[in-house]
mmCIF file of C-alpha atoms and ligand atoms in Angstrom:
data_model
loop_
_atom_site.group_PDB
_atom_site.id
_atom_site.type_symbol
_atom_site.label_atom_id
_atom_site.label_comp_id
_atom_site.label_asym_id
_atom_site.label_seq_id
_atom_site.Cartn_x
_atom_site.Cartn_y
_atom_site.Cartn_z
ATOM 1 C CA MET A 443 0.252 0.208 0.067
ATOM 2 C CA ILE A 444 1.507 3.601 -0.602
ATOM 3 C CA ILE A 445 -0.168 6.348 0.950
ATOM 4 C CA ALA A 446 0.440 9.857 -0.128
ATOM 5 C CA LEU A 447 0.177 12.641 2.589
ATOM 6 C CA ASP A 448 0.287 16.307 2.005
ATOM 7 C CA GLY A 449 0.134 19.679 3.706
ATOM 8 C CA PRO A 450 1.168 22.877 4.439
ATOM 9 C CA ALA A 451 4.029 23.653 7.225
ATOM 10 C CA ALA A 452 4.054 22.849 10.357
ATOM 11 C CA SER A 453 0.427 20.788 9.972
ATOM 12 C CA GLY A 454 1.989 17.806 11.875
ATOM 13 C CA LYS A 455 1.775 15.638 9.194
ATOM 14 C CA GLY A 456 5.214 14.586 9.940
ATOM 15 C CA THR A 457 4.515 12.725 13.586
ATOM 16 C CA LEU A 458 1.301 11.424 12.066
ATOM 17 C CA ALA A 459 3.403 9.759 8.593
ATOM 18 C CA LYS A 460 5.069 8.311 11.813
ATOM 19 C CA LYS A 461 2.676 6.969 13.221
ATOM 20 C CA LEU A 462 1.215 5.483 10.982
ATOM 21 C CA ALA A 463 4.034 4.025 9.083
ATOM 22 C CA ALA A 464 4.512 2.160 12.378
ATOM 23 C CA HIS A 465 0.980 1.127 12.376
ATOM 24 C CA TYR A 466 0.948 -0.631 9.009
ATOM 25 C CA GLY A 467 4.792 -1.851 8.828
ATOM 26 C CA LEU A 468 5.474 1.001 6.024
ATOM 27 C CA GLY A 469 8.720 2.692 4.984
ATOM 28 C CA HIS A 470 8.864 5.944 5.929
ATOM 29 C CA LEU A 471 9.790 9.034 3.213
ATOM 30 C CA ASP A 472 10.041 13.084 4.785
ATOM 31 C CA THR A 473 10.172 14.564 1.909
ATOM 32 C CA GLY A 474 10.899 18.031 2.904
ATOM 33 C CA ALA A 475 13.823 16.610 4.507
ATOM 34 C CA LEU A 476 15.256 15.962 0.800
ATOM 35 C CA TYR A 477 14.741 19.748 -0.004
ATOM 36 C CA ARG A 478 16.105 20.973 3.159
ATOM 37 C CA ALA A 479 19.127 18.883 2.774
ATOM 38 C CA VAL A 480 19.571 20.567 -0.729
ATOM 39 C CA ALA A 481 19.247 23.877 0.838
ATOM 40 C CA ARG A 482 21.591 22.943 3.519
ATOM 41 C CA ASP A 483 24.437 22.537 0.825
ATOM 42 C CA MET A 484 23.964 24.937 -0.796
ATOM 43 C CA ILE A 485 24.251 27.273 2.109
ATOM 44 C CA ASP A 486 27.510 24.837 3.069
ATOM 45 C CA ALA A 487 28.755 25.329 -0.642
ATOM 46 C CA GLY A 488 28.066 29.074 -0.375
ATOM 47 C CA LYS A 489 25.649 28.972 -3.043
ATOM 48 C CA ALA A 490 23.044 31.286 -4.358
ATOM 49 C CA LEU A 491 19.762 29.445 -3.421
ATOM 50 C CA ASP A 492 18.670 30.477 -7.342
ATOM 51 C CA ASP A 493 21.876 29.006 -8.871
ATOM 52 C CA GLU A 494 19.483 25.739 -10.339
ATOM 53 C CA GLU A 495 23.129 24.253 -11.826
ATOM 54 C CA ALA A 496 24.551 24.040 -8.669
ATOM 55 C CA ALA A 497 20.892 22.793 -6.895
ATOM 56 C CA ALA A 498 20.323 19.914 -9.306
ATOM 57 C CA GLY A 499 24.146 18.779 -8.965
ATOM 58 C CA ILE A 500 23.574 18.532 -5.222
ATOM 59 C CA ALA A 501 19.135 17.246 -5.544
ATOM 60 C CA GLN A 502 20.752 14.490 -7.873
ATOM 61 C CA GLN A 503 23.582 13.043 -5.222
ATOM 62 C CA ILE A 504 21.654 13.205 -1.989
ATOM 63 C CA ASP A 505 22.823 10.991 0.781
ATOM 64 C CA PRO A 506 20.113 9.412 2.587
ATOM 65 C CA ALA A 507 22.653 8.969 6.158
ATOM 66 C CA SER A 508 22.731 12.800 5.858
ATOM 67 C CA LEU A 509 18.797 13.025 6.772
ATOM 68 C CA GLU A 510 19.524 13.191 9.880
ATOM 69 C CA ASP A 511 21.502 15.765 10.119
ATOM 70 C CA PRO A 512 19.303 18.218 13.192
ATOM 71 C CA GLU A 513 20.679 21.575 11.301
ATOM 72 C CA LEU A 514 17.583 20.469 8.625
ATOM 73 C CA ARG A 515 15.388 20.802 11.240
ATOM 74 C CA THR A 516 15.945 24.977 11.828
ATOM 75 C CA ALA A 517 13.329 27.771 10.851
ATOM 76 C CA GLU A 518 16.434 28.929 8.319
ATOM 77 C CA THR A 519 16.515 25.561 6.901
ATOM 78 C CA GLY A 520 13.382 25.212 6.434
ATOM 79 C CA ALA A 521 12.696 28.835 4.579
ATOM 80 C CA ALA A 522 15.317 28.260 2.263
ATOM 81 C CA ALA A 523 14.272 24.397 1.436
ATOM 82 C CA SER A 524 11.484 26.350 -0.451
ATOM 83 C CA HIS A 525 13.062 28.489 -2.147
ATOM 84 C CA VAL A 526 15.469 25.802 -4.031
ATOM 85 C CA ALA A 527 12.019 23.916 -4.448
ATOM 86 C CA LYS A 528 10.518 26.113 -7.036
ATOM 87 C CA LEU A 529 13.346 25.168 -9.138
ATOM 88 C CA LYS A 530 12.425 22.376 -11.776
ATOM 89 C CA SER A 531 15.600 20.334 -11.991
ATOM 90 C CA VAL A 532 16.240 19.920 -8.223
ATOM 91 C CA ARG A 533 12.215 18.654 -8.475
ATOM 92 C CA ALA A 534 12.928 16.516 -11.131
ATOM 93 C CA ALA A 535 16.234 14.837 -9.565
ATOM 94 C CA LEU A 536 13.956 14.823 -6.078
ATOM 95 C CA VAL A 537 10.682 12.931 -7.497
ATOM 96 C CA ASN A 538 13.282 10.607 -9.115
ATOM 97 C CA TYR A 539 14.106 9.668 -5.746
ATOM 98 C CA GLN A 540 10.629 10.091 -4.062
ATOM 99 C CA ARG A 541 9.369 7.192 -6.519
ATOM 100 C CA LYS A 542 12.360 4.982 -5.837
ATOM 101 C CA PHE A 543 10.996 4.829 -1.970
ATOM 102 C CA ALA A 544 7.519 5.004 -2.955
ATOM 103 C CA GLU A 545 7.320 1.474 -5.337
ATOM 104 C CA ARG A 546 9.848 -0.288 -2.519
ATOM 105 C CA PRO A 547 8.065 -3.760 -1.613
ATOM 106 C CA GLY A 548 5.969 -3.982 1.346
ATOM 107 C CA GLY A 549 4.778 -0.335 0.605
ATOM 108 C CA ALA A 550 5.318 3.171 1.762
ATOM 109 C CA ILE A 551 3.800 6.362 3.080
ATOM 110 C CA VAL A 552 5.090 9.366 1.467
ATOM 111 C CA GLU A 553 4.833 12.987 3.072
ATOM 112 C CA GLY A 554 5.259 15.978 1.387
ATOM 113 C CA ARG A 555 3.463 18.835 -0.805
ATOM 114 C CA ASP A 556 3.124 17.155 -3.835
ATOM 115 C CA ILE A 557 2.946 13.791 -3.501
ATOM 116 C CA GLY A 558 -0.897 13.068 -4.181
ATOM 117 C CA THR A 559 -0.365 15.392 -7.486
ATOM 118 C CA VAL A 560 2.934 14.487 -8.813
ATOM 119 C CA VAL A 561 5.344 11.823 -7.157
ATOM 120 C CA CYS A 562 2.019 9.188 -6.697
ATOM 121 C CA PRO A 563 -0.722 10.164 -8.526
ATOM 122 C CA GLY A 564 -1.858 6.743 -8.017
ATOM 123 C CA ALA A 565 -1.160 5.924 -4.479
ATOM 124 C CA ASP A 566 -3.302 4.051 -2.549
ATOM 125 C CA VAL A 567 -4.776 6.321 -0.423
ATOM 126 C CA LYS A 568 -4.283 10.032 -0.289
ATOM 127 C CA ILE A 569 -4.725 12.874 2.818
ATOM 128 C CA PHE A 570 -4.186 16.058 2.367
ATOM 129 C CA ILE A 571 -3.855 17.716 6.015
ATOM 130 C CA GLU A 572 -5.341 21.357 6.752
ATOM 131 C CA ALA A 573 -5.082 23.623 10.139
ATOM 132 C CA SER A 574 -4.763 26.951 10.647
ATOM 133 C CA THR A 575 -1.924 29.356 10.238
ATOM 134 C CA LYS A 576 -1.916 29.931 14.354
ATOM 135 C CA VAL A 577 -2.755 26.923 15.323
ATOM 136 C CA ARG A 578 0.856 25.612 13.185
ATOM 137 C CA ALA A 579 2.542 28.522 14.468
ATOM 138 C CA GLU A 580 1.855 27.395 18.022
ATOM 139 C CA ARG A 581 2.961 24.056 17.353
ATOM 140 C CA ARG A 582 6.298 24.797 15.602
ATOM 141 C CA HIS A 583 7.115 27.567 18.181
ATOM 142 C CA LYS A 584 6.394 24.821 21.057
ATOM 143 C CA GLU A 585 9.067 22.529 18.938
ATOM 144 C CA LEU A 586 12.131 24.695 18.239
ATOM 145 C CA VAL A 587 11.599 26.356 22.110
ATOM 146 C CA GLU A 588 12.038 22.585 22.699
ATOM 147 C CA ALA A 589 14.552 22.181 21.098
ATOM 148 C CA GLY A 590 16.584 25.068 22.644
ATOM 149 C CA GLN A 591 16.629 27.358 19.619
ATOM 150 C CA ASP A 592 15.787 31.192 20.578
ATOM 151 C CA ILE A 593 12.906 32.515 18.144
ATOM 152 C CA SER A 594 9.422 34.092 18.964
ATOM 153 C CA TYR A 595 5.873 33.620 18.013
ATOM 154 C CA ASP A 596 5.632 36.116 15.522
ATOM 155 C CA GLU A 597 8.911 35.342 13.912
ATOM 156 C CA ILE A 598 7.853 31.698 13.889
ATOM 157 C CA HIS A 599 3.985 32.484 12.084
ATOM 158 C CA ALA A 600 5.395 35.251 9.761
ATOM 159 C CA GLN A 601 7.847 32.610 8.354
ATOM 160 C CA ILE A 602 5.098 30.182 8.412
ATOM 161 C CA ALA A 603 2.614 32.824 6.504
ATOM 162 C CA ALA A 604 5.196 32.981 4.144
ATOM 163 C CA ARG A 605 6.394 29.759 3.203
ATOM 164 C CA ASP A 606 2.883 29.065 2.477
ATOM 165 C CA GLU A 607 2.560 31.497 0.222
ATOM 166 C CA LEU A 608 5.816 29.824 -1.463
ATOM 167 C CA ASP A 609 4.441 26.485 -1.691
ATOM 168 C CA ARG A 610 0.967 27.349 -2.532
ATOM 169 C CA SER A 611 1.563 29.862 -5.938
ATOM 170 C CA ARG A 612 4.949 28.662 -7.230
ATOM 171 C CA THR A 613 4.275 27.347 -10.720
ATOM 172 C CA ILE A 614 5.595 23.354 -10.815
ATOM 173 C CA SER A 615 4.140 21.339 -8.366
ATOM 174 C CA PRO A 616 2.484 23.873 -5.878
ATOM 175 C CA LEU A 617 0.654 22.725 -2.766
ATOM 176 C CA VAL A 618 -2.920 21.988 -3.879
ATOM 177 C CA PRO A 619 -4.415 18.917 -2.659
ATOM 178 C CA ALA A 620 -4.950 16.255 -5.557
ATOM 179 C CA ALA A 621 -8.789 16.177 -6.636
ATOM 180 C CA ASP A 622 -9.225 12.753 -5.284
ATOM 181 C CA ALA A 623 -7.186 13.501 -1.987
ATOM 182 C CA LEU A 624 -9.385 13.002 1.660
ATOM 183 C CA LEU A 625 -9.173 16.091 3.758
ATOM 184 C CA LEU A 626 -8.114 16.245 7.599
ATOM 185 C CA ASP A 627 -8.370 19.253 9.013
ATOM 186 C CA THR A 628 -6.057 19.336 12.127
ATOM 187 C CA SER A 629 -6.873 22.598 14.397
ATOM 188 C CA ASP A 630 -8.482 20.635 16.946
ATOM 189 C CA LEU A 631 -7.045 17.735 17.117
ATOM 190 C CA GLY A 632 -4.578 16.219 19.267
ATOM 191 C CA ILE A 633 -2.385 13.931 17.616
ATOM 192 C CA GLU A 634 -4.003 10.550 19.070
ATOM 193 C CA ALA A 635 -7.404 12.218 17.316
ATOM 194 C CA ALA A 636 -5.720 13.068 14.585
ATOM 195 C CA PHE A 637 -3.994 9.423 14.026
ATOM 196 C CA LYS A 638 -7.481 8.074 15.057
ATOM 197 C CA VAL A 639 -9.710 10.021 12.335
ATOM 198 C CA ALA A 640 -6.433 8.946 9.538
ATOM 199 C CA ILE A 641 -7.133 5.268 10.576
ATOM 200 C CA GLU A 642 -10.830 5.304 9.936
ATOM 201 C CA LEU A 643 -10.051 7.767 6.189
ATOM 202 C CA ILE A 644 -7.661 4.865 5.238
ATOM 203 C CA GLU A 645 -9.289 1.800 6.702
ATOM 204 C CA THR A 646 -12.578 3.248 4.348
ATOM 205 C CA ASN A 647 -10.987 4.208 1.574
ATOM 206 C CA ARG A 648 -7.554 1.939 0.737
HETATM 207 O O1 LIG B 601 7.529 19.446 5.237
HETATM 208 P P1 LIG B 601 8.937 20.536 5.470
HETATM 209 O O2 LIG B 601 8.841 21.492 5.915
HETATM 210 O O3 LIG B 601 10.500 19.996 5.781
HETATM 211 O O4 LIG B 601 9.477 21.016 3.755
HETATM 212 C C1 LIG B 601 10.096 22.301 3.666
HETATM 213 C C2 LIG B 601 9.914 22.987 2.308
HETATM 214 O O5 LIG B 601 10.706 21.865 1.020
HETATM 215 C C3 LIG B 601 8.672 23.314 2.469
HETATM 216 O O6 LIG B 601 8.146 24.464 2.413
HETATM 217 C C4 LIG B 601 7.935 23.138 0.497
HETATM 218 O O7 LIG B 601 8.584 24.424 -0.172
HETATM 219 C C5 LIG B 601 9.665 21.787 0.477
HETATM 220 N N1 LIG B 601 8.714 20.392 -0.301
HETATM 221 C C6 LIG B 601 8.133 20.490 -1.402
HETATM 222 N N2 LIG B 601 7.493 19.098 -1.810
HETATM 223 C C7 LIG B 601 7.800 18.436 -1.024
HETATM 224 C C8 LIG B 601 7.820 18.259 0.102
HETATM 225 C C9 LIG B 601 8.884 19.869 0.608
HETATM 226 O O8 LIG B 601 8.421 21.331 -2.538
HETATM 227 N N3 LIG B 601 7.188 16.792 -1.503
#
């Protein structure tokens, strides 16, 4: 079974994807980490984020072992990721990687922005997560403060709103639910409640 899980920044899809992967025994790929890794490597190499040739070269050589780097989780890397994510050849290289992962025996849950629309349009179940900007900013702020980062709620709110705007308005693979995606609004749901609803959606639609 392939499950596509899409949604905006800090919508809770990462936590939900991990729980669903454990529940169903599926492989799990956080595709945002791939875009974050390209952004990190571009910054480390001193490249401008719109240098498409350099970014495409980096995207073709992603090292899966480097996806656990805590540096990927910073707000700065997230913001930089949405800039490299606009580049056509970066997306092409990373989509290749993602499709190979999704086709593994035993199935996978793949989370991102364009999984149901572009990466795995034939996924068995597509879920699109939503949550208000306020709730997402609160969640992400709590997470970053707990991880020891010194950043204000207002700054996080502004970053999330800016990232949403970039992700929704870009011409290639914008953040938009697939026509056959099931919508799950987690604004008023804790993780356990969201997990329960997701299981119900999967069981009735797989
Ligand atoms: O999900 P996460 O916040 O880690 O994603 C970081 C950025 O990577 C997003 O803001 C988006 O611009 C980009 N991304 C994307 N397509 C995906 C996953 C992430 O464009 N499938």
